[in-house]
mmCIF file with all atom_site columns, C-alpha atoms in Angstrom:
data_model
loop_
_atom_site.group_PDB
_atom_site.id
_atom_site.type_symbol
_atom_site.label_atom_id
_atom_site.label_alt_id
_atom_site.label_comp_id
_atom_site.label_asym_id
_atom_site.label_entity_id
_atom_site.label_seq_id
_atom_site.pdbx_PDB_ins_code
_atom_site.Cartn_x
_atom_site.Cartn_y
_atom_site.Cartn_z
_atom_site.occupancy
_atom_site.B_iso_or_equiv
_atom_site.pdbx_formal_charge
_atom_site.auth_seq_id
_atom_site.auth_comp_id
_atom_site.auth_asym_id
_atom_site.auth_atom_id
_atom_site.pdbx_PDB_model_num
ATOM 1   C CA . GLN F 1 1   ? 6.945   6.044   -4.528 1.00 0.00 ? 272  GLN F CA 1
ATOM 2   C CA . THR F 1 2   ? 7.056   7.534   -1.048 1.00 0.00 ? 273  THR F CA 1
ATOM 3   C CA . VAL F 1 3   ? 9.808   6.174   1.177  1.00 0.00 ? 274  VAL F CA 1
ATOM 4   C CA . VAL F 1 4   ? 10.097  7.157   4.822  1.00 0.00 ? 275  VAL F CA 1
ATOM 5   C CA . THR F 1 5   ? 13.704  6.974   5.914  1.00 0.00 ? 276  THR F CA 1
ATOM 6   C CA . GLN F 1 6   ? 15.130  6.099   9.316  1.00 0.00 ? 277  GLN F CA 1
ATOM 7   C CA . GLU F 1 7   ? 18.595  5.202   10.479 1.00 0.00 ? 278  GLU F CA 1
ATOM 8   C CA . ALA F 1 8   ? 18.978  1.435   10.381 1.00 0.00 ? 279  ALA F CA 1
ATOM 9   C CA . ALA F 1 9   ? 20.813  1.332   13.689 1.00 0.00 ? 280  ALA F CA 1
ATOM 10  C CA . PHE F 1 10  ? 22.035  3.632   16.412 1.00 0.00 ? 281  PHE F CA 1
ATOM 11  C CA . SER F 1 11  ? 23.792  3.192   19.707 1.00 0.00 ? 282  SER F CA 1
ATOM 12  C CA . VAL F 1 12  ? 23.804  5.277   22.860 1.00 0.00 ? 283  VAL F CA 1
ATOM 13  C CA . SER F 1 13  ? 25.541  5.003   26.191 1.00 0.00 ? 284  SER F CA 1
ATOM 14  C CA . PRO F 1 14  ? 23.463  4.608   29.337 1.00 0.00 ? 285  PRO F CA 1
ATOM 15  C CA . GLY F 1 15  ? 22.518  8.070   30.535 1.00 0.00 ? 286  GLY F CA 1
ATOM 16  C CA . GLY F 1 16  ? 23.293  9.566   27.169 1.00 0.00 ? 287  GLY F CA 1
ATOM 17  C CA . THR F 1 17  ? 21.109  11.406  24.689 1.00 0.00 ? 288  THR F CA 1
ATOM 18  C CA . VAL F 1 18  ? 20.215  10.155  21.236 1.00 0.00 ? 289  VAL F CA 1
ATOM 19  C CA . THR F 1 19  ? 18.142  11.627  18.431 1.00 0.00 ? 290  THR F CA 1
ATOM 20  C CA . LEU F 1 20  ? 16.541  9.347   15.868 1.00 0.00 ? 291  LEU F CA 1
ATOM 21  C CA . THR F 1 21  ? 15.238  10.883  12.681 1.00 0.00 ? 292  THR F CA 1
ATOM 22  C CA . CYS F 1 22  ? 12.438  10.255  10.214 1.00 0.00 ? 293  CYS F CA 1
ATOM 23  C CA . GLY F 1 23  ? 12.701  11.725  6.742  1.00 0.00 ? 294  GLY F CA 1
ATOM 24  C CA . LEU F 1 24  ? 11.297  11.472  3.236  1.00 0.00 ? 295  LEU F CA 1
ATOM 25  C CA . ASN F 1 25  ? 13.048  10.354  0.077  1.00 0.00 ? 296  ASN F CA 1
ATOM 26  C CA . SER F 1 26  ? 11.507  13.365  -1.597 1.00 0.00 ? 297  SER F CA 1
ATOM 27  C CA . GLY F 1 27  ? 10.645  16.515  0.286  1.00 0.00 ? 298  GLY F CA 1
ATOM 28  C CA . SER F 1 28  ? 10.605  17.620  3.887  1.00 0.00 ? 299  SER F CA 1
ATOM 29  C CA . VAL F 1 29  ? 8.719   16.313  6.873  1.00 0.00 ? 300  VAL F CA 1
ATOM 30  C CA . SER F 1 30  ? 6.461   18.873  8.537  1.00 0.00 ? 301  SER F CA 1
ATOM 31  C CA . THR F 1 31  ? 3.843   18.908  11.256 1.00 0.00 ? 302  THR F CA 1
ATOM 32  C CA . SER F 1 32  ? 1.295   18.333  8.490  1.00 0.00 ? 303  SER F CA 1
ATOM 33  C CA . HIS F 1 33  ? 2.596   14.778  8.282  1.00 0.00 ? 304  HIS F CA 1
ATOM 34  C CA . TYR F 1 34  ? 1.566   14.296  11.941 1.00 0.00 ? 305  TYR F CA 1
ATOM 35  C CA . PRO F 1 35  ? 4.627   12.167  12.681 1.00 0.00 ? 306  PRO F CA 1
ATOM 36  C CA . SER F 1 36  ? 4.243   9.558   15.371 1.00 0.00 ? 307  SER F CA 1
ATOM 37  C CA . TRP F 1 37  ? 6.741   7.216   16.978 1.00 0.00 ? 308  TRP F CA 1
ATOM 38  C CA . TYR F 1 38  ? 6.441   3.659   18.246 1.00 0.00 ? 309  TYR F CA 1
ATOM 39  C CA . GLN F 1 39  ? 8.714   1.470   20.336 1.00 0.00 ? 310  GLN F CA 1
ATOM 40  C CA . GLN F 1 40  ? 8.808   -2.273  19.789 1.00 0.00 ? 311  GLN F CA 1
ATOM 41  C CA . THR F 1 41  ? 10.763  -4.947  21.587 1.00 0.00 ? 312  THR F CA 1
ATOM 42  C CA . PRO F 1 42  ? 11.113  -8.425  20.062 1.00 0.00 ? 313  PRO F CA 1
ATOM 43  C CA . GLY F 1 43  ? 7.951   -10.492 20.257 1.00 0.00 ? 314  GLY F CA 1
ATOM 44  C CA . GLN F 1 44  ? 5.868   -7.603  21.536 1.00 0.00 ? 315  GLN F CA 1
ATOM 45  C CA . ALA F 1 45  ? 3.304   -5.326  19.978 1.00 0.00 ? 316  ALA F CA 1
ATOM 46  C CA . PRO F 1 46  ? 4.359   -1.750  19.293 1.00 0.00 ? 317  PRO F CA 1
ATOM 47  C CA . ARG F 1 47  ? 3.853   0.863   21.975 1.00 0.00 ? 318  ARG F CA 1
ATOM 48  C CA . THR F 1 48  ? 2.980   4.450   21.137 1.00 0.00 ? 319  THR F CA 1
ATOM 49  C CA . LEU F 1 49  ? 5.506   7.007   22.332 1.00 0.00 ? 320  LEU F CA 1
ATOM 50  C CA . ILE F 1 50  ? 4.806   10.249  20.484 1.00 0.00 ? 321  ILE F CA 1
ATOM 51  C CA . TYR F 1 51  ? 2.047   11.443  18.164 1.00 0.00 ? 322  TYR F CA 1
ATOM 52  C CA . SER F 1 52  ? 1.258   14.619  16.265 1.00 0.00 ? 323  SER F CA 1
ATOM 53  C CA . THR F 1 53  ? 4.960   15.480  16.206 1.00 0.00 ? 324  THR F CA 1
ATOM 54  C CA . ASN F 1 54  ? 5.503   16.119  19.900 1.00 0.00 ? 325  ASN F CA 1
ATOM 55  C CA . THR F 1 55  ? 2.616   14.860  22.051 1.00 0.00 ? 326  THR F CA 1
ATOM 56  C CA . ARG F 1 56  ? 3.639   12.138  24.453 1.00 0.00 ? 327  ARG F CA 1
ATOM 57  C CA . SER F 1 57  ? 1.268   9.231   24.784 1.00 0.00 ? 328  SER F CA 1
ATOM 58  C CA . SER F 1 58  ? -0.142  8.473   28.215 1.00 0.00 ? 329  SER F CA 1
ATOM 59  C CA . GLY F 1 59  ? 2.407   6.929   30.558 1.00 0.00 ? 330  GLY F CA 1
ATOM 60  C CA . VAL F 1 60  ? 5.424   7.715   28.403 1.00 0.00 ? 331  VAL F CA 1
ATOM 61  C CA . PRO F 1 61  ? 8.313   9.198   30.403 1.00 0.00 ? 332  PRO F CA 1
ATOM 62  C CA . ASP F 1 62  ? 9.235   12.792  29.618 1.00 0.00 ? 333  ASP F CA 1
ATOM 63  C CA . ARG F 1 63  ? 12.732  11.737  28.589 1.00 0.00 ? 334  ARG F CA 1
ATOM 64  C CA . PHE F 1 64  ? 11.113  10.870  25.248 1.00 0.00 ? 335  PHE F CA 1
ATOM 65  C CA . SER F 1 65  ? 10.372  13.913  23.134 1.00 0.00 ? 336  SER F CA 1
ATOM 66  C CA . GLY F 1 66  ? 9.412   14.577  19.540 1.00 0.00 ? 337  GLY F CA 1
ATOM 67  C CA . SER F 1 67  ? 10.154  17.487  17.266 1.00 0.00 ? 338  SER F CA 1
ATOM 68  C CA . ILE F 1 68  ? 10.868  18.626  13.737 1.00 0.00 ? 339  ILE F CA 1
ATOM 69  C CA . LEU F 1 69  ? 14.591  19.103  13.158 1.00 0.00 ? 340  LEU F CA 1
ATOM 70  C CA . GLY F 1 70  ? 15.398  20.671  9.832  1.00 0.00 ? 341  GLY F CA 1
ATOM 71  C CA . ASN F 1 71  ? 13.523  18.656  7.231  1.00 0.00 ? 342  ASN F CA 1
ATOM 72  C CA . LYS F 1 72  ? 12.922  15.589  9.383  1.00 0.00 ? 343  LYS F CA 1
ATOM 73  C CA . ALA F 1 73  ? 10.880  14.457  12.337 1.00 0.00 ? 344  ALA F CA 1
ATOM 74  C CA . ALA F 1 74  ? 12.957  13.552  15.339 1.00 0.00 ? 345  ALA F CA 1
ATOM 75  C CA . LEU F 1 75  ? 12.648  11.428  18.458 1.00 0.00 ? 346  LEU F CA 1
ATOM 76  C CA . THR F 1 76  ? 15.031  12.361  21.231 1.00 0.00 ? 347  THR F CA 1
ATOM 77  C CA . ILE F 1 77  ? 15.726  10.137  24.207 1.00 0.00 ? 348  ILE F CA 1
ATOM 78  C CA . THR F 1 78  ? 17.399  11.972  27.059 1.00 0.00 ? 349  THR F CA 1
ATOM 79  C CA . GLY F 1 79  ? 19.072  9.908   29.771 1.00 0.00 ? 350  GLY F CA 1
ATOM 80  C CA . ALA F 1 80  ? 18.866  6.593   27.923 1.00 0.00 ? 351  ALA F CA 1
ATOM 81  C CA . GLN F 1 81  ? 18.198  3.510   30.003 1.00 0.00 ? 352  GLN F CA 1
ATOM 82  C CA . ALA F 1 82  ? 18.926  -0.130  29.335 1.00 0.00 ? 353  ALA F CA 1
ATOM 83  C CA . ASP F 1 83  ? 15.286  -0.924  28.701 1.00 0.00 ? 354  ASP F CA 1
ATOM 84  C CA . ASP F 1 84  ? 15.179  1.681   25.932 1.00 0.00 ? 355  ASP F CA 1
ATOM 85  C CA . GLU F 1 85  ? 17.008  -0.853  23.792 1.00 0.00 ? 356  GLU F CA 1
ATOM 86  C CA . SER F 1 86  ? 14.331  -1.525  21.150 1.00 0.00 ? 357  SER F CA 1
ATOM 87  C CA . HIS F 1 87  ? 13.264  -0.917  17.611 1.00 0.00 ? 358  HIS F CA 1
ATOM 88  C CA . TYR F 1 88  ? 11.765  2.509   16.967 1.00 0.00 ? 359  TYR F CA 1
ATOM 89  C CA . TYR F 1 89  ? 9.393   3.213   14.108 1.00 0.00 ? 360  TYR F CA 1
ATOM 90  C CA . CYS F 1 90  ? 8.036   6.467   12.800 1.00 0.00 ? 361  CYS F CA 1
ATOM 91  C CA . VAL F 1 91  ? 4.971   6.838   10.613 1.00 0.00 ? 362  VAL F CA 1
ATOM 92  C CA . LEU F 1 92  ? 3.891   9.775   8.508  1.00 0.00 ? 363  LEU F CA 1
ATOM 93  C CA . TYR F 1 93  ? 0.480   10.736  7.200  1.00 0.00 ? 364  TYR F CA 1
ATOM 94  C CA . MET F 1 94  ? 0.898   11.311  3.465  1.00 0.00 ? 365  MET F CA 1
ATOM 95  C CA . GLY F 1 95  ? -2.545  12.721  2.839  1.00 0.00 ? 366  GLY F CA 1
ATOM 96  C CA . TYR F 1 96  ? -5.321  11.057  0.865  1.00 0.00 ? 367  TYR F CA 1
ATOM 97  C CA . TYR F 1 97  ? -5.928  8.662   3.797  1.00 0.00 ? 368  TYR F CA 1
ATOM 98  C CA . ILE F 1 98  ? -2.521  6.993   3.460  1.00 0.00 ? 369  ILE F CA 1
ATOM 99  C CA . TRP F 1 99  ? 0.104   6.406   6.155  1.00 0.00 ? 370  TRP F CA 1
ATOM 100 C CA . VAL F 1 100 ? 3.654   5.207   5.537  1.00 0.00 ? 371  VAL F CA 1
ATOM 101 C CA . PHE F 1 101 ? 5.962   3.710   8.143  1.00 0.00 ? 372  PHE F CA 1
ATOM 102 C CA . GLY F 1 102 ? 9.691   4.074   8.141  1.00 0.00 ? 373  GLY F CA 1
ATOM 103 C CA . GLY F 1 103 ? 11.883  1.013   8.116  1.00 0.00 ? 374  GLY F CA 1
ATOM 104 C CA . GLY F 1 104 ? 12.692  1.365   11.802 1.00 0.00 ? 375  GLY F CA 1
ATOM 105 C CA . THR F 1 105 ? 15.817  2.043   13.836 1.00 0.00 ? 376  THR F CA 1
ATOM 106 C CA . LYS F 1 106 ? 17.386  -0.566  16.071 1.00 0.00 ? 377  LYS F CA 1
ATOM 107 C CA . LEU F 1 107 ? 18.663  1.236   19.143 1.00 0.00 ? 378  LEU F CA 1
ATOM 108 C CA . THR F 1 108 ? 21.369  -0.356  21.231 1.00 0.00 ? 379  THR F CA 1
ATOM 109 C CA . VAL F 1 109 ? 22.167  0.930   24.709 1.00 0.00 ? 380  VAL F CA 1
ATOM 110 C CA . LEU F 1 110 ? 25.748  0.098   25.633 1.00 0.00 ? 381  LEU F CA 1
ATOM 111 C CA . GLU Z 2 1   ? -9.370  -0.451  29.779 1.00 0.00 ? 1229 GLU Z CA 1
ATOM 112 C CA . VAL Z 2 2   ? -9.283  -0.411  25.984 1.00 0.00 ? 1230 VAL Z CA 1
ATOM 113 C CA . HIS Z 2 3   ? -8.179  -3.767  24.622 1.00 0.00 ? 1231 HIS Z CA 1
ATOM 114 C CA . LEU Z 2 4   ? -8.125  -5.388  21.179 1.00 0.00 ? 1232 LEU Z CA 1
ATOM 115 C CA . VAL Z 2 5   ? -7.767  -9.004  20.223 1.00 0.00 ? 1233 VAL Z CA 1
ATOM 116 C CA . GLU Z 2 6   ? -6.873  -10.085 16.720 1.00 0.00 ? 1234 GLU Z CA 1
ATOM 117 C CA . SER Z 2 7   ? -7.692  -13.587 15.517 1.00 0.00 ? 1235 SER Z CA 1
ATOM 118 C CA . GLY Z 2 8   ? -8.169  -15.629 12.394 1.00 0.00 ? 1236 GLY Z CA 1
ATOM 119 C CA . GLY Z 2 9   ? -4.571  -16.071 11.332 1.00 0.00 ? 1237 GLY Z CA 1
ATOM 120 C CA . GLY Z 2 10  ? -3.016  -19.375 10.411 1.00 0.00 ? 1238 GLY Z CA 1
ATOM 121 C CA . LEU Z 2 11  ? -1.297  -21.334 7.675  1.00 0.00 ? 1239 LEU Z CA 1
ATOM 122 C CA . ILE Z 2 12  ? -2.890  -20.852 4.277  1.00 0.00 ? 1240 ILE Z CA 1
ATOM 123 C CA . GLN Z 2 13  ? -1.865  -21.894 0.801  1.00 0.00 ? 1241 GLN Z CA 1
ATOM 124 C CA . PRO Z 2 14  ? -0.998  -19.343 -1.875 1.00 0.00 ? 1242 PRO Z CA 1
ATOM 125 C CA . GLY Z 2 15  ? -4.113  -18.177 -3.658 1.00 0.00 ? 1243 GLY Z CA 1
ATOM 126 C CA . GLY Z 2 16  ? -6.300  -18.861 -0.650 1.00 0.00 ? 1244 GLY Z CA 1
ATOM 127 C CA . SER Z 2 17  ? -8.443  -16.484 1.381  1.00 0.00 ? 1245 SER Z CA 1
ATOM 128 C CA . LEU Z 2 18  ? -8.607  -15.574 5.027  1.00 0.00 ? 1246 LEU Z CA 1
ATOM 129 C CA . ARG Z 2 19  ? -10.709 -13.334 7.242  1.00 0.00 ? 1247 ARG Z CA 1
ATOM 130 C CA . LEU Z 2 20  ? -9.004  -11.719 10.194 1.00 0.00 ? 1248 LEU Z CA 1
ATOM 131 C CA . SER Z 2 21  ? -10.986 -10.391 13.146 1.00 0.00 ? 1249 SER Z CA 1
ATOM 132 C CA . CYS Z 2 22  ? -10.268 -7.523  15.484 1.00 0.00 ? 1250 CYS Z CA 1
ATOM 133 C CA . THR Z 2 23  ? -12.520 -7.539  18.542 1.00 0.00 ? 1251 THR Z CA 1
ATOM 134 C CA . GLY Z 2 24  ? -12.576 -4.684  20.988 1.00 0.00 ? 1252 GLY Z CA 1
ATOM 135 C CA . SER Z 2 25  ? -13.282 -4.588  24.695 1.00 0.00 ? 1253 SER Z CA 1
ATOM 136 C CA . GLY Z 2 26  ? -13.596 -1.534  26.878 1.00 0.00 ? 1254 GLY Z CA 1
ATOM 137 C CA . PHE Z 2 27  ? -14.640 0.604   23.916 1.00 0.00 ? 1255 PHE Z CA 1
ATOM 138 C CA . VAL Z 2 28  ? -17.113 0.649   21.053 1.00 0.00 ? 1256 VAL Z CA 1
ATOM 139 C CA . VAL Z 2 29  ? -15.397 -0.319  17.810 1.00 0.00 ? 1257 VAL Z CA 1
ATOM 140 C CA . SER Z 2 30  ? -17.975 1.481   15.644 1.00 0.00 ? 1258 SER Z CA 1
ATOM 141 C CA . ASN Z 2 31  ? -17.186 4.774   17.426 1.00 0.00 ? 1259 ASN Z CA 1
ATOM 142 C CA . ASN Z 2 32  ? -13.552 4.575   16.373 1.00 0.00 ? 1260 ASN Z CA 1
ATOM 143 C CA . HIS Z 2 33  ? -11.574 4.570   13.165 1.00 0.00 ? 1261 HIS Z CA 1
ATOM 144 C CA . ILE Z 2 34  ? -9.700  1.242   13.051 1.00 0.00 ? 1262 ILE Z CA 1
ATOM 145 C CA . SER Z 2 35  ? -6.539  0.456   11.088 1.00 0.00 ? 1263 SER Z CA 1
ATOM 146 C CA . TRP Z 2 36  ? -4.718  -2.716  10.206 1.00 0.00 ? 1264 TRP Z CA 1
ATOM 147 C CA . VAL Z 2 37  ? -0.921  -2.732  10.245 1.00 0.00 ? 1265 VAL Z CA 1
ATOM 148 C CA . ARG Z 2 38  ? 1.213   -5.736  9.365  1.00 0.00 ? 1266 ARG Z CA 1
ATOM 149 C CA . GLN Z 2 39  ? 4.754   -6.847  10.053 1.00 0.00 ? 1267 GLN Z CA 1
ATOM 150 C CA . ALA Z 2 40  ? 6.520   -9.483  8.003  1.00 0.00 ? 1268 ALA Z CA 1
ATOM 151 C CA . PRO Z 2 41  ? 8.930   -11.725 9.955  1.00 0.00 ? 1269 PRO Z CA 1
ATOM 152 C CA . GLY Z 2 42  ? 12.037  -9.756  10.879 1.00 0.00 ? 1270 GLY Z CA 1
ATOM 153 C CA . LYS Z 2 43  ? 10.790  -6.684  9.001  1.00 0.00 ? 1271 LYS Z CA 1
ATOM 154 C CA . GLY Z 2 44  ? 9.264   -3.335  9.822  1.00 0.00 ? 1272 GLY Z CA 1
ATOM 155 C CA . LEU Z 2 45  ? 5.695   -2.169  10.243 1.00 0.00 ? 1273 LEU Z CA 1
ATOM 156 C CA . GLU Z 2 46  ? 3.513   -1.552  7.187  1.00 0.00 ? 1274 GLU Z CA 1
ATOM 157 C CA . TRP Z 2 47  ? 0.178   0.268   7.221  1.00 0.00 ? 1275 TRP Z CA 1
ATOM 158 C CA . VAL Z 2 48  ? -2.479  -1.762  5.423  1.00 0.00 ? 1276 VAL Z CA 1
ATOM 159 C CA . SER Z 2 49  ? -5.896  -0.145  5.683  1.00 0.00 ? 1277 SER Z CA 1
ATOM 160 C CA . ILE Z 2 50  ? -8.378  1.874   7.681  1.00 0.00 ? 1278 ILE Z CA 1
ATOM 161 C CA . ILE Z 2 51  ? -12.132 1.869   8.193  1.00 0.00 ? 1279 ILE Z CA 1
ATOM 162 C CA . TYR Z 2 52  ? -13.644 5.117   9.382  1.00 0.00 ? 1280 TYR Z CA 1
ATOM 163 C CA . ILE Z 2 53  ? -16.582 5.560   11.709 1.00 0.00 ? 1281 ILE Z CA 1
ATOM 164 C CA . ASP Z 2 54  ? -18.774 6.378   8.723  1.00 0.00 ? 1282 ASP Z CA 1
ATOM 165 C CA . GLY Z 2 55  ? -17.720 3.120   7.025  1.00 0.00 ? 1283 GLY Z CA 1
ATOM 166 C CA . ASP Z 2 56  ? -15.396 4.748   4.508  1.00 0.00 ? 1284 ASP Z CA 1
ATOM 167 C CA . GLN Z 2 57  ? -12.348 2.574   3.816  1.00 0.00 ? 1285 GLN Z CA 1
ATOM 168 C CA . HIS Z 2 58  ? -8.883  3.227   2.443  1.00 0.00 ? 1286 HIS Z CA 1
ATOM 169 C CA . TYR Z 2 59  ? -6.061  0.880   1.569  1.00 0.00 ? 1287 TYR Z CA 1
ATOM 170 C CA . ALA Z 2 60  ? -2.341  0.920   0.921  1.00 0.00 ? 1288 ALA Z CA 1
ATOM 171 C CA . ASP Z 2 61  ? -1.393  0.755   -2.753 1.00 0.00 ? 1289 ASP Z CA 1
ATOM 172 C CA . PHE Z 2 62  ? 0.039   -2.750  -2.448 1.00 0.00 ? 1290 PHE Z CA 1
ATOM 173 C CA . VAL Z 2 63  ? -3.395  -4.121  -1.531 1.00 0.00 ? 1291 VAL Z CA 1
ATOM 174 C CA . ARG Z 2 64  ? -4.546  -3.806  -5.146 1.00 0.00 ? 1292 ARG Z CA 1
ATOM 175 C CA . GLY Z 2 65  ? -8.123  -4.815  -4.459 1.00 0.00 ? 1293 GLY Z CA 1
ATOM 176 C CA . ARG Z 2 66  ? -7.300  -8.050  -2.610 1.00 0.00 ? 1294 ARG Z CA 1
ATOM 177 C CA . PHE Z 2 67  ? -8.128  -6.764  0.889  1.00 0.00 ? 1295 PHE Z CA 1
ATOM 178 C CA . THR Z 2 68  ? -11.510 -5.625  2.189  1.00 0.00 ? 1296 THR Z CA 1
ATOM 179 C CA . MET Z 2 69  ? -12.399 -4.284  5.619  1.00 0.00 ? 1297 MET Z CA 1
ATOM 180 C CA . SER Z 2 70  ? -15.813 -4.613  7.189  1.00 0.00 ? 1298 SER Z CA 1
ATOM 181 C CA . ARG Z 2 71  ? -17.419 -4.184  10.578 1.00 0.00 ? 1299 ARG Z CA 1
ATOM 182 C CA . ASP Z 2 72  ? -20.030 -6.013  12.657 1.00 0.00 ? 1300 ASP Z CA 1
ATOM 183 C CA . ASN Z 2 73  ? -21.282 -3.622  15.305 1.00 0.00 ? 1301 ASN Z CA 1
ATOM 184 C CA . SER Z 2 74  ? -23.238 -6.344  17.098 1.00 0.00 ? 1302 SER Z CA 1
ATOM 185 C CA . LYS Z 2 75  ? -19.972 -8.214  17.693 1.00 0.00 ? 1303 LYS Z CA 1
ATOM 186 C CA . ASN Z 2 76  ? -17.876 -5.100  18.297 1.00 0.00 ? 1304 ASN Z CA 1
ATOM 187 C CA . THR Z 2 77  ? -15.556 -6.460  15.654 1.00 0.00 ? 1305 THR Z CA 1
ATOM 188 C CA . VAL Z 2 78  ? -13.749 -5.244  12.556 1.00 0.00 ? 1306 VAL Z CA 1
ATOM 189 C CA . TYR Z 2 79  ? -12.663 -7.679  9.861  1.00 0.00 ? 1307 TYR Z CA 1
ATOM 190 C CA . LEU Z 2 80  ? -9.984  -7.833  7.202  1.00 0.00 ? 1308 LEU Z CA 1
ATOM 191 C CA . GLN Z 2 81  ? -10.772 -10.148 4.319  1.00 0.00 ? 1309 GLN Z CA 1
ATOM 192 C CA . ILE Z 2 82  ? -7.673  -11.092 2.346  1.00 0.00 ? 1310 ILE Z CA 1
ATOM 193 C CA . ASN Z 2 83  ? -8.064  -12.847 -0.999 1.00 0.00 ? 1311 ASN Z CA 1
ATOM 194 C CA . ASN Z 2 84  ? -5.560  -14.387 -3.393 1.00 0.00 ? 1312 ASN Z CA 1
ATOM 195 C CA . LEU Z 2 85  ? -2.955  -14.639 -0.651 1.00 0.00 ? 1313 LEU Z CA 1
ATOM 196 C CA . ARG Z 2 86  ? 0.678   -14.474 -1.660 1.00 0.00 ? 1314 ARG Z CA 1
ATOM 197 C CA . ALA Z 2 87  ? 3.854   -15.486 0.124  1.00 0.00 ? 1315 ALA Z CA 1
ATOM 198 C CA . ASP Z 2 88  ? 4.707   -11.846 0.764  1.00 0.00 ? 1316 ASP Z CA 1
ATOM 199 C CA . ASP Z 2 89  ? 1.468   -11.450 2.733  1.00 0.00 ? 1317 ASP Z CA 1
ATOM 200 C CA . THR Z 2 90  ? 3.071   -13.573 5.450  1.00 0.00 ? 1318 THR Z CA 1
ATOM 201 C CA . ALA Z 2 91  ? 3.091   -11.313 8.501  1.00 0.00 ? 1319 ALA Z CA 1
ATOM 202 C CA . VAL Z 2 92  ? 1.700   -10.567 11.918 1.00 0.00 ? 1320 VAL Z CA 1
ATOM 203 C CA . TYR Z 2 93  ? -1.413  -8.460  11.401 1.00 0.00 ? 1321 TYR Z CA 1
ATOM 204 C CA . TYR Z 2 94  ? -2.222  -5.894  14.069 1.00 0.00 ? 1322 TYR Z CA 1
ATOM 205 C CA . CYS Z 2 95  ? -5.311  -3.744  14.450 1.00 0.00 ? 1323 CYS Z CA 1
ATOM 206 C CA . ALA Z 2 96  ? -5.417  -0.445  16.289 1.00 0.00 ? 1324 ALA Z CA 1
ATOM 207 C CA . PRO Z 2 97  ? -7.825  2.430   16.827 1.00 0.00 ? 1325 PRO Z CA 1
ATOM 208 C CA . THR Z 2 98  ? -6.653  5.428   14.845 1.00 0.00 ? 1326 THR Z CA 1
ATOM 209 C CA . ALA Z 2 99  ? -7.202  8.949   16.101 1.00 0.00 ? 1327 ALA Z CA 1
ATOM 210 C CA . ALA Z 2 100 ? -5.118  12.094  15.693 1.00 0.00 ? 1328 ALA Z CA 1
ATOM 211 C CA . HIS Z 2 101 ? -3.014  10.045  13.246 1.00 0.00 ? 1329 HIS Z CA 1
ATOM 212 C CA . ARG Z 2 102 ? -2.010  7.793   16.118 1.00 0.00 ? 1330 ARG Z CA 1
ATOM 213 C CA . PHE Z 2 103 ? -2.363  4.017   16.142 1.00 0.00 ? 1331 PHE Z CA 1
ATOM 214 C CA . ASP Z 2 104 ? -3.155  3.149   19.739 1.00 0.00 ? 1332 ASP Z CA 1
ATOM 215 C CA . PRO Z 2 105 ? -3.482  0.830   21.526 1.00 0.00 ? 1333 PRO Z CA 1
ATOM 216 C CA . TRP Z 2 106 ? -2.225  -2.209  19.651 1.00 0.00 ? 1334 TRP Z CA 1
ATOM 217 C CA . GLY Z 2 107 ? -3.413  -5.766  20.036 1.00 0.00 ? 1335 GLY Z CA 1
ATOM 218 C CA . GLN Z 2 108 ? -0.979  -8.678  20.167 1.00 0.00 ? 1336 GLN Z CA 1
ATOM 219 C CA . GLY Z 2 109 ? -1.535  -9.460  16.518 1.00 0.00 ? 1337 GLY Z CA 1
ATOM 220 C CA . THR Z 2 110 ? -2.405  -12.584 14.573 1.00 0.00 ? 1338 THR Z CA 1
ATOM 221 C CA . LEU Z 2 111 ? 0.118   -14.432 12.415 1.00 0.00 ? 1339 LEU Z CA 1
ATOM 222 C CA . VAL Z 2 112 ? -0.720  -15.230 8.807  1.00 0.00 ? 1340 VAL Z CA 1
ATOM 223 C CA . THR Z 2 113 ? 1.617   -17.664 7.084  1.00 0.00 ? 1341 THR Z CA 1
ATOM 224 C CA . VAL Z 2 114 ? 1.202   -18.197 3.361  1.00 0.00 ? 1342 VAL Z CA 1
ATOM 225 C CA . SER Z 2 115 ? 2.963   -21.328 2.221  1.00 0.00 ? 1343 SER Z CA 1
ATOM 226 C CA . SER Z 2 116 ? 2.324   -24.490 0.260  1.00 0.00 ? 1344 SER Z CA 1
#
């Protein structure tokens, strides 16, 4: 069974830089998985940040960036702000018309 | 502006059935691939299914034949029929256009609660 892995929680200081990762329980993540990233605050619908590995969605500040780091997809937030405190989810395309979300990372800015 | 509204959720007994609706405004639903994604209370996001422009449909393994998507072009609406509901189907169900492997934008979701 495919499991997409994310850090359960992470913290960053205001103004700091943090990299969240998205991996697979078996194998490496590549651009062929078309990783995308979503931000969700409690009680709200998710918001798209990054798709196709590193394309920012419309209106997303350029302090959010996506990449492949080693064998994982990565979301980097540069110059973290208080309102970046959210849950972050990645999703990977596994082929055969199937997508799998990671369990999400709760980011705290303090 | 592209906007989606999900509806049809509610409290349903185990074993029951429900049809969720996803109605678009500002875009033509039949010209887009549309996915359903759900989120159990306090849990993460889970991809459920997709209907392509050509009507082709695909589902997550856990669906096991209980879920069926359909589309009514005259109502600019996509549906998700869920049969034999179980407690672990309790979730907020979101729909979203799907292009370039991106789910965007998202509606506000509709809550399905399965309980006796």
